[in-house]
PDB file of C-alpha atoms and ligand atoms in Angstrom:
ATOM      1  CA  MET H  96      -5.187  24.299   0.177  1.00 50.00           C
ATOM      2  CA  ARG H  97      -1.286  24.321  -0.440  1.00 54.00           C
ATOM      3  CA  SER H  98      -0.477  21.399  -2.059  1.00 52.00           C
ATOM      4  CA  THR H  99       3.153  20.967  -0.262  1.00 61.00           C
ATOM      5  CA  ALA H 100       5.723  17.894  -0.884  1.00 71.00           C
ATOM      6  CA  ALA H 101       4.987  17.584   3.078  1.00 78.00           C
ATOM      7  CA  ASN H 102       1.386  16.197   2.343  1.00 90.00           C
ATOM      8  CA  ILE H 103       1.695  14.240   0.009  1.00 94.00           C
ATOM      9  CA  CYS H 104       3.020   9.955   0.234  1.00 96.00           C
ATOM     10  CA  PRO H 105       6.682   9.582  -0.261  1.00 94.00           C
ATOM     11  CA  LEU H 106       5.459   5.882  -0.984  1.00 96.00           C
ATOM     12  CA  CYS H 107       2.665   6.300  -3.546  1.00 97.00           C
ATOM     13  CA  GLY H 108       2.046  10.034  -4.432  1.00 96.00           C
ATOM     14  CA  GLY H 109      -1.465   9.820  -2.746  1.00 97.00           C
ATOM     15  CA  ASN H 110      -2.422  12.648  -0.166  1.00 96.00           C
ATOM     16  CA  LYS H 111      -1.353  12.782   3.664  1.00 96.00           C
ATOM     17  CA  THR H 112      -4.588  13.789   5.934  1.00 96.00           C
ATOM     18  CA  PRO H 113      -4.337  13.323   9.536  1.00 96.00           C
ATOM     19  CA  GLY H 114      -6.001  10.596  11.793  1.00 96.00           C
ATOM     20  CA  THR H 115      -5.727   7.963  14.464  1.00 97.00           C
ATOM     21  CA  THR H 116      -4.308   4.624  13.904  1.00 96.00           C
ATOM     22  CA  THR H 117      -3.932   1.696  15.868  1.00 97.00           C
ATOM     23  CA  PHE H 118      -0.452   0.985  17.316  1.00 96.00           C
ATOM     24  CA  THR H 119       0.396  -2.986  17.995  1.00 96.00           C
ATOM     25  CA  VAL H 120       3.685  -4.013  19.392  1.00 95.00           C
ATOM     26  CA  ASP H 121       4.763  -8.158  19.827  1.00 96.00           C
ATOM     27  CA  LEU H 122       7.395  -7.753  22.817  1.00 93.00           C
ATOM     28  CA  LYS H 123       7.604 -11.955  22.624  1.00 91.00           C
ATOM     29  CA  GLU H 124       6.139 -12.126  26.597  1.00 90.00           C
ATOM     30  CA  THR H 125       3.538  -9.097  26.214  1.00 94.00           C
ATOM     31  CA  LEU H 126       1.671  -7.699  22.994  1.00 97.00           C
ATOM     32  CA  VAL H 127       0.913  -4.358  23.496  1.00 97.00           C
ATOM     33  CA  VAL H 128      -2.092  -2.555  21.759  1.00 98.00           C
ATOM     34  CA  VAL H 129      -2.383   1.059  21.867  1.00 98.00           C
ATOM     35  CA  GLY H 130      -5.491   2.390  20.034  1.00 98.00           C
ATOM     36  CA  ASN H 131      -6.566   5.829  19.794  1.00 98.00           C
ATOM     37  CA  VAL H 132      -2.959   7.052  18.268  1.00 98.00           C
ATOM     38  CA  PRO H 133      -2.311  10.566  16.482  1.00 97.00           C
ATOM     39  CA  ALA H 134      -0.681   9.452  12.822  1.00 97.00           C
ATOM     40  CA  THR H 135      -0.665  11.130   9.534  1.00 96.00           C
ATOM     41  CA  LEU H 136      -1.981   8.693   6.899  1.00 96.00           C
ATOM     42  CA  CYS H 137      -1.670   8.206   3.307  1.00 97.00           C
ATOM     43  CA  SER H 138      -5.862   8.127   2.041  1.00 94.00           C
ATOM     44  CA  LEU H 139      -4.195   5.535  -1.171  1.00 96.00           C
ATOM     45  CA  CYS H 140      -1.979   3.492   0.567  1.00 97.00           C
ATOM     46  CA  GLY H 141      -2.633   3.653   4.614  1.00 94.00           C
ATOM     47  CA  ASN H 142       1.264   4.379   4.916  1.00 95.00           C
ATOM     48  CA  GLU H 143       1.410   5.977   8.401  1.00 95.00           C
ATOM     49  CA  TRP H 144       3.593   8.824  10.001  1.00 95.00           C
ATOM     50  CA  LEU H 145       3.993   8.926  13.729  1.00 96.00           C
ATOM     51  CA  ALA H 146       5.240  12.332  15.294  1.00 96.00           C
ATOM     52  CA  ASP H 147       8.374  12.458  17.569  1.00 96.00           C
ATOM     53  CA  GLU H 148       6.323  13.918  20.327  1.00 96.00           C
ATOM     54  CA  VAL H 149       4.059  10.669  19.150  1.00 97.00           C
ATOM     55  CA  ALA H 150       6.216   7.717  18.642  1.00 97.00           C
ATOM     56  CA  ALA H 151       7.564   8.786  22.076  1.00 97.00           C
ATOM     57  CA  SER H 152       4.891   8.471  24.364  1.00 97.00           C
ATOM     58  CA  LEU H 153       4.438   5.647  22.804  1.00 97.00           C
ATOM     59  CA  GLU H 154       7.552   4.433  24.071  1.00 96.00           C
ATOM     60  CA  SER H 155       6.693   4.998  27.615  1.00 96.00           C
ATOM     61  CA  ILE H 156       3.168   3.175  26.923  1.00 96.00           C
ATOM     62  CA  VAL H 157       4.933   0.289  25.718  1.00 96.00           C
ATOM     63  CA  GLU H 158       7.624   0.223  28.868  1.00 95.00           C
ATOM     64  CA  ASP H 159       4.607   0.763  31.432  1.00 94.00           C
ATOM     65  CA  ALA H 160       3.232  -2.386  29.456  1.00 94.00           C
ATOM     66  CA  LYS H 161       6.258  -4.658  29.609  1.00 92.00           C
ATOM     67  CA  SER H 162       6.548  -3.462  33.495  1.00 94.00           C
ATOM     68  CA  ARG H 163       2.872  -4.726  34.119  1.00 93.00           C
ATOM     69  CA  ASN H 164       3.978  -8.364  32.442  1.00 91.00           C
ATOM     70  CA  HIS H 165       0.660  -9.253  30.956  1.00 94.00           C
ATOM     71  CA  LEU H 166       0.160 -11.314  28.068  1.00 95.00           C
ATOM     72  CA  VAL H 167      -1.715  -8.886  26.594  1.00 97.00           C
ATOM     73  CA  GLU H 168      -2.353  -4.848  27.540  1.00 96.00           C
ATOM     74  CA  VAL H 169      -4.744  -2.989  25.291  1.00 96.00           C
ATOM     75  CA  THR H 170      -4.367   0.964  26.213  1.00 96.00           C
ATOM     76  CA  GLN H 171      -5.370   3.772  24.552  1.00 96.00           C
ATOM     77  CA  PHE H 172      -3.225   6.610  23.755  1.00 97.00           C
ATOM     78  CA  ARG H 173      -2.219   9.065  26.312  1.00 96.00           C
ATOM     79  CA  LYS H 174       0.769  11.788  25.711  1.00 93.00           C
ATOM     80  CA  VAL H 175       3.457  11.325  28.494  1.00 88.00           C
ATOM     81  CA  ALA H 176       5.340  13.902  29.414  1.00 72.00           C
TER      82      ALA H 176
HETATM   83 ZN1  LIG T 223       0.441   7.001  -0.302  1.00 51.04          ZN
END
């Protein structure tokens, strides 16, 4: 196993490991909860990092949820091109 700075948490020095997380955003009118979001997680402090393409897809999912005007929108992560 190679140990590069990219795999080390800048906050606590713990190991970053790939996994999934739940993304929640409160838009006041709508609470959006997105499950199974691929992320890099720190095994020590639990900090999360999202890849750019994942963040972009999340943005689209949130926009989509907003347009439906539900009080709470619970969905699974999906890639949006
Ligand atoms: Zn950490």
